[in-house]
CSV table of C-alpha atoms in Angstrom, one decimal:
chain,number,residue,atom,x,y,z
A,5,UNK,CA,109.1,100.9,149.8
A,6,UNK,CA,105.6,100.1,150.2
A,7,UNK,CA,104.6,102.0,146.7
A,8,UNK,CA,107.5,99.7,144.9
A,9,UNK,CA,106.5,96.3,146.8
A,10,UNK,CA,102.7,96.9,145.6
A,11,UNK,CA,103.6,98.0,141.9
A,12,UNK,CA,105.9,94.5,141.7
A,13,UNK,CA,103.7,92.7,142.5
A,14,UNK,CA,101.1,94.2,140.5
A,15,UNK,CA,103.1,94.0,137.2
A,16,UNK,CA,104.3,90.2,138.3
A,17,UNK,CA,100.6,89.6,138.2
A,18,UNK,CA,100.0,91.4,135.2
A,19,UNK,CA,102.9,89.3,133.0
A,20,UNK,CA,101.4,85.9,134.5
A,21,UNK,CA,97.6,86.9,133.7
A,22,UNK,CA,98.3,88.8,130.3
A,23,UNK,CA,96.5,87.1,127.9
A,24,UNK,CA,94.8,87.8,124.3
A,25,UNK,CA,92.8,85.4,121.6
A,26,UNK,CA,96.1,84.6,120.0
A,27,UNK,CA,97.4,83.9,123.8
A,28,UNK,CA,94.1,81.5,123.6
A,29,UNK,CA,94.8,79.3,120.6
A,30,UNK,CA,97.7,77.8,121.6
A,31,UNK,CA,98.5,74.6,119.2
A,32,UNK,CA,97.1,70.7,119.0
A,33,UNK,CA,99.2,68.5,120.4
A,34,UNK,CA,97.9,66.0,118.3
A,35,UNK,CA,98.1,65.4,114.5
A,36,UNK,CA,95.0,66.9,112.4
A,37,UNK,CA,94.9,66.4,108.8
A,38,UNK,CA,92.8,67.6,105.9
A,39,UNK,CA,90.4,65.0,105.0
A,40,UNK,CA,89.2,66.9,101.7
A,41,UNK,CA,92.0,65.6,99.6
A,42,UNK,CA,93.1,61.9,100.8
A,43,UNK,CA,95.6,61.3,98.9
A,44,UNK,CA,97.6,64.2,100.3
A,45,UNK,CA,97.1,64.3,104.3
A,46,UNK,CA,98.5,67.9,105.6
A,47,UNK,CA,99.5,68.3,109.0
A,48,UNK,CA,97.6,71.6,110.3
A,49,UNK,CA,98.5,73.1,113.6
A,50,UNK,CA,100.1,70.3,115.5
A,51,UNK,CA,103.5,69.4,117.5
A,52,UNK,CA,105.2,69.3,114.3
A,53,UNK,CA,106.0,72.6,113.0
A,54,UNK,CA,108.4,75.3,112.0
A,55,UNK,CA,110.0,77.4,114.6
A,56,UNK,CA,112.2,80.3,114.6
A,57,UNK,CA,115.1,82.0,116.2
A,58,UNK,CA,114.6,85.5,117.2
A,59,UNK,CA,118.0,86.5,117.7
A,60,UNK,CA,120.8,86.0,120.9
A,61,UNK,CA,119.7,87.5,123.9
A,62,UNK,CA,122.8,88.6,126.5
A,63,UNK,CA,122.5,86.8,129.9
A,64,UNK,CA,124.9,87.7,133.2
A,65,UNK,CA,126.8,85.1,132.6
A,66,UNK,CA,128.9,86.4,129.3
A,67,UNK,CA,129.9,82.6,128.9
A,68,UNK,CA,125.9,82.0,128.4
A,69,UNK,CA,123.7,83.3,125.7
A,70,UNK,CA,120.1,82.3,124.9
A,71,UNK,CA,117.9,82.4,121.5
A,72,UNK,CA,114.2,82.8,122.0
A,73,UNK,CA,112.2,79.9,119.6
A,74,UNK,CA,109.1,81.0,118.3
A,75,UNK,CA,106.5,78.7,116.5
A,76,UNK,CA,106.1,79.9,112.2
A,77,UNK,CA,102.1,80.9,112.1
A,78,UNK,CA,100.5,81.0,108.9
A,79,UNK,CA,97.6,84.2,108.4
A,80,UNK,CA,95.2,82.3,106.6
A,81,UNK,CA,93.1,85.6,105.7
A,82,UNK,CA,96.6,87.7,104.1
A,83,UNK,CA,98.2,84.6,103.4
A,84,UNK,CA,101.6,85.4,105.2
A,85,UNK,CA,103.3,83.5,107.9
A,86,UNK,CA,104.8,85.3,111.0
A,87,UNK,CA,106.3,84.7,114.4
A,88,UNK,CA,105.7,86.4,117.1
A,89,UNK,CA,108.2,88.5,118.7
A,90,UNK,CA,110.3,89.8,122.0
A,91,UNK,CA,108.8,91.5,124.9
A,92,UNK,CA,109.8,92.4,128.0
A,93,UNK,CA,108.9,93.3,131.6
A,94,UNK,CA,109.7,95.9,133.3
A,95,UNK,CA,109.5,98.0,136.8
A,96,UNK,CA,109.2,101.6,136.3
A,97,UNK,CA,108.8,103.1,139.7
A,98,UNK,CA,111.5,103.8,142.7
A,99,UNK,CA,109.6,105.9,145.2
A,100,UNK,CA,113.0,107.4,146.0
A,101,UNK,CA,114.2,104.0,147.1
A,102,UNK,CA,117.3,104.7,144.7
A,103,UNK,CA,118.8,106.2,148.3
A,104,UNK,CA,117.7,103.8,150.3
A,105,UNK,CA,120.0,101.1,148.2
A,106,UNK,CA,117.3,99.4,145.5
A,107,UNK,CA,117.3,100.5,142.0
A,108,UNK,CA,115.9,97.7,140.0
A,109,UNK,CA,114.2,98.0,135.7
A,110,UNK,CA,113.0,94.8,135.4
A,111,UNK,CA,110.4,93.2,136.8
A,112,UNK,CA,112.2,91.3,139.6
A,113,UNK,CA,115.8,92.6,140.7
A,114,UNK,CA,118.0,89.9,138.7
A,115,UNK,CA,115.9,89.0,136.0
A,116,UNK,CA,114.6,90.1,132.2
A,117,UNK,CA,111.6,89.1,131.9
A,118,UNK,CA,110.3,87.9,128.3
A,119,UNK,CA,107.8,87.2,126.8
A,120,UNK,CA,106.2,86.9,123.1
A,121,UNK,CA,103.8,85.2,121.1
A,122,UNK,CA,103.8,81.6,120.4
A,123,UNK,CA,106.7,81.6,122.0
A,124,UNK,CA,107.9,77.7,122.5
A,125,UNK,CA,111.2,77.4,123.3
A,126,UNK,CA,114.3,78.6,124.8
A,127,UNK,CA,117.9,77.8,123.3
A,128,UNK,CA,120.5,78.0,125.6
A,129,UNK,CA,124.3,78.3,124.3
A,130,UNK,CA,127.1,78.1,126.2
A,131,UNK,CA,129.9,80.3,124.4
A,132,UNK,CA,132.9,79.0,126.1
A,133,UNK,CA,132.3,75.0,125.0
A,134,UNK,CA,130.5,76.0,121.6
A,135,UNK,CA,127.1,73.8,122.6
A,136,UNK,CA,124.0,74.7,122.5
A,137,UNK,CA,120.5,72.9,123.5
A,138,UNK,CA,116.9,73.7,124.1
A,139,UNK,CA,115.3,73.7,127.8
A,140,UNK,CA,112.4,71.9,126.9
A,141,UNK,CA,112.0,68.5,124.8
A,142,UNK,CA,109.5,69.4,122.4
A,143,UNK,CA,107.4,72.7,122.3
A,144,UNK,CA,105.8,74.2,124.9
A,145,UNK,CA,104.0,77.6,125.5
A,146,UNK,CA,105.8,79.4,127.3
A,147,UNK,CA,103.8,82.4,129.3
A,148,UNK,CA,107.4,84.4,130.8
A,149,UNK,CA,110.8,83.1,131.0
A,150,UNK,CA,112.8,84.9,133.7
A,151,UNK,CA,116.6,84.7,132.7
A,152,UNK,CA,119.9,86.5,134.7
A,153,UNK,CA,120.0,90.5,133.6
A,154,UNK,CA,122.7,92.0,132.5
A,155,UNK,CA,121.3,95.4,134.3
A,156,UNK,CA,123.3,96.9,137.4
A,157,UNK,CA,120.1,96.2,139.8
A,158,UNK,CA,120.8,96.6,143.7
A,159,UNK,CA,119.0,95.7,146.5
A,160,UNK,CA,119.4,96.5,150.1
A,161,UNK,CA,122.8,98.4,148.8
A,162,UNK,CA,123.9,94.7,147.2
A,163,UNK,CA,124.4,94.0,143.2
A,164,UNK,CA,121.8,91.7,142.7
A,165,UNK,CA,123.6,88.6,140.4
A,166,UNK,CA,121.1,86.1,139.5
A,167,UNK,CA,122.6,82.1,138.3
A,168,UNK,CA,119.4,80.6,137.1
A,169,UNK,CA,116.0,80.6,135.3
A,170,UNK,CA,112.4,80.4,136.0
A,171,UNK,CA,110.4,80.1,133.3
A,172,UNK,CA,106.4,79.9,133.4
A,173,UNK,CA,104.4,77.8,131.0
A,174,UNK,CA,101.8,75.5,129.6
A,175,UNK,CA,103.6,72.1,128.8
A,176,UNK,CA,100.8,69.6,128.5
A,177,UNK,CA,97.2,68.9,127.8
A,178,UNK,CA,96.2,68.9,130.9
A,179,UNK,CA,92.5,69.1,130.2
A,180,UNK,CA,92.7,66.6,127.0
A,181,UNK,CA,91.3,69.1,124.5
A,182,UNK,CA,93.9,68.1,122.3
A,183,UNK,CA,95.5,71.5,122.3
A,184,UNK,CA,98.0,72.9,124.6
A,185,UNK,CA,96.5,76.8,125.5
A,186,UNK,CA,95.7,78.6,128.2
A,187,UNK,CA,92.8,76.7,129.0
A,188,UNK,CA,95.5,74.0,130.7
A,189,UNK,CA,97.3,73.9,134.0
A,190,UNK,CA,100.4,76.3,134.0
A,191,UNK,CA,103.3,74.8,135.5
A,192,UNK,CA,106.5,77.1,136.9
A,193,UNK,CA,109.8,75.9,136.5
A,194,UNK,CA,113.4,76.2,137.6
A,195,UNK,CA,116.5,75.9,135.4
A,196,UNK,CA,120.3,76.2,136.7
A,197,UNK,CA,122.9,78.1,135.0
A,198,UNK,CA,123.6,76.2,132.3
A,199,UNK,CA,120.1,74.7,131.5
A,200,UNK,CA,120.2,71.6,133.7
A,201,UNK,CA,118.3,70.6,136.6
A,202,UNK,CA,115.0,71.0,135.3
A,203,UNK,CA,112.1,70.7,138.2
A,204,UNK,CA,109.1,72.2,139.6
A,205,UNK,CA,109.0,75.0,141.8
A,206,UNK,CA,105.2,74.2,141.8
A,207,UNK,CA,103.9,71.4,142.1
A,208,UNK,CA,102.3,69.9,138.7
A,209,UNK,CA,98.5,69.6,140.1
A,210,UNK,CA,99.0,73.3,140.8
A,211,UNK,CA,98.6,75.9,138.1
A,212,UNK,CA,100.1,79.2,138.7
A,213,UNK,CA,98.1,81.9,138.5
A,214,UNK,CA,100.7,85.2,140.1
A,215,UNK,CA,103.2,86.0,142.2
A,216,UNK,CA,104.4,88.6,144.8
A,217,UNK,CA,108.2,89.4,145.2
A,218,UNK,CA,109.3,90.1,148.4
A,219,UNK,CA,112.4,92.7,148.2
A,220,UNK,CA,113.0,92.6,152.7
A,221,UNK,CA,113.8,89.6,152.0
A,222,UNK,CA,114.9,88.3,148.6
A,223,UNK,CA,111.3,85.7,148.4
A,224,UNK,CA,108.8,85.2,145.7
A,225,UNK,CA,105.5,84.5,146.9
A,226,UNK,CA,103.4,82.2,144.3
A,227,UNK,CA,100.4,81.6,143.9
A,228,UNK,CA,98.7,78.6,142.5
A,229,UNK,CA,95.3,76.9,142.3
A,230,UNK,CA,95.0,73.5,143.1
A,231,UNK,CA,93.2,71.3,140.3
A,232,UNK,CA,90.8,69.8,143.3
A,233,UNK,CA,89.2,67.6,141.0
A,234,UNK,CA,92.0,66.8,138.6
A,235,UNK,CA,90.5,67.8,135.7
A,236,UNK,CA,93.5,69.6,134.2
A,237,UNK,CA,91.8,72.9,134.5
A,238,UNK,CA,91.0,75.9,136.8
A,239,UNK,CA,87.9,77.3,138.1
A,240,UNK,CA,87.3,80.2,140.7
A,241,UNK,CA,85.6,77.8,143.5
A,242,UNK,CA,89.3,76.0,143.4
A,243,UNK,CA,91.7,77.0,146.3
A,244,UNK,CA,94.5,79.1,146.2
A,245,UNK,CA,97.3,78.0,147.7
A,246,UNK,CA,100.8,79.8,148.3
A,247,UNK,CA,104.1,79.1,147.7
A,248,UNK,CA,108.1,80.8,148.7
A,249,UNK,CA,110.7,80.6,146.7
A,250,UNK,CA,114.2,81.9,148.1
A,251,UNK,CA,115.6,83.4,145.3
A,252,UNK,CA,119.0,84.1,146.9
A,253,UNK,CA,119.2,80.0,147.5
A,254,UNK,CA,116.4,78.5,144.9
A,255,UNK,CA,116.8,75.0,146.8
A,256,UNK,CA,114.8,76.4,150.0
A,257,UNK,CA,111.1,76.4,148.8
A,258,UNK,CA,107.7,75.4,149.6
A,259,UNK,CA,104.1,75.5,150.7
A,260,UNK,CA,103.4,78.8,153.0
A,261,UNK,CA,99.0,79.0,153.0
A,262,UNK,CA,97.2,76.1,152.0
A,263,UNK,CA,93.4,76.5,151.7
């Protein structure tokens, strides 16, 4: 059980943290135009752009499906646009636990855990009333959106049936560089079942930075700088504080370790 609680973690930590120079770009949250030709302003990379679908993804709840939205980039050196596309999570080791009642794939027992470049939204359909809408407003960039598996995961000999979402992500310029990216705060959030109830599972002057699930007893462990000198960005001489989230009642969370 140990060898499974340390490799969670460590993969938790690894799909919060993974990050490349496309990861770092992100996109300006404000307009930008080409001043070369004034008579015909074009918006560059700003809030206003393209996105696409990326197909229907299958949720536990076969009344709910969701479509992954992904922002339309534009290769300026093979002149082609592109999206990015799905990825996903996963746990691959048991340690014989299998017997002992846990047998989980994905990341954490309940959830698929995607992921993707430029990925900005999630569309959330609810089959039974025909309606669909997106979780967020306007675009956001989203690190990993946990969302209730379809798998037959177990824990402590119990099916594991997960009715909401957590998704992790940078939603604002937090340090006013005009572009939303990496660089900013990342905020953790909680969705219900059918993509209401928005709120923070950290709070906002916090920026996640990884998280350790707890399979005894059902908890994520979170943990989170705090932006000490509210400058909308991290640094390593910033405290790290820790947070719980019961994930078998997602109402019952908190602050564990403050610095």
């Amino acid at each position: 059980m140990n060898r499974i609680f340390f490799l969670v973690c460590l993969l938790f930590l690894i799909s919060c943290n993974h990050s490349n120079e496309l990861d770092k770009k992100g996109f300006q949250v404000e307009e930008v135009v080409d001043s070369k030709v004034a008579q015909n302003l074009i918006k560059k990379d700003s809030l206003d752009f393209t996105v696409k679908s990326k197909g229907m993804l299958l949720t536990a709840d076969a009344s709910i499906r969701i479509s992954p939205l992904y922002k339309l980039n534009y290769n300026k050196k093979d002149k082609v646009y592109f999206t990015g596309s799905n990825g996903f999570y996963f746990n691959y080791s048991y340690d014989n636990e299998q017997e002992k009642g846990n047998h989980w794939d994905n990341l954490i027992p309940g959830f698929t855990a995607l992921y993707g470049y430029n990925l900005v939204n999630i569309f959330h359909y609810n089959h039974t009333e025909n309606k669909g809408k997106n979780l967020f407003d306007k675009p956001v960039l989203i690190k990993t959106c946990y969302y209730p598996s379809t798998a037959n995961d177990t824990l402590n000999f119990q099916p594991i049936h997960r009715k909401f979402y957590m998704i992790s992500a940078y939603d604002e310029d937090t340090n006013k560089d005009k572009f939303i990216n990496t660089n900013d705060l990342r905020r953790f959030y909680f969705f219900d079942q059918n993509g209401n109830n928005k709120s923070l599972i950290v709070p906002k002057n916090y920026s996640v930075i990884g998280a350790d699930f707890d399979p005894y007893n059902d908890y994520l462990y979170i943990n989170a700088i705090f932006d000490v000198n509210n400058d909308g960005k991290v640094s390593d001489e910033e405290p790290i504080s820790v947070f719980y989230l019961n994930l078998k009642e997602p109402s019952q969370k908190g602050l564990i370790y403050e610095n």
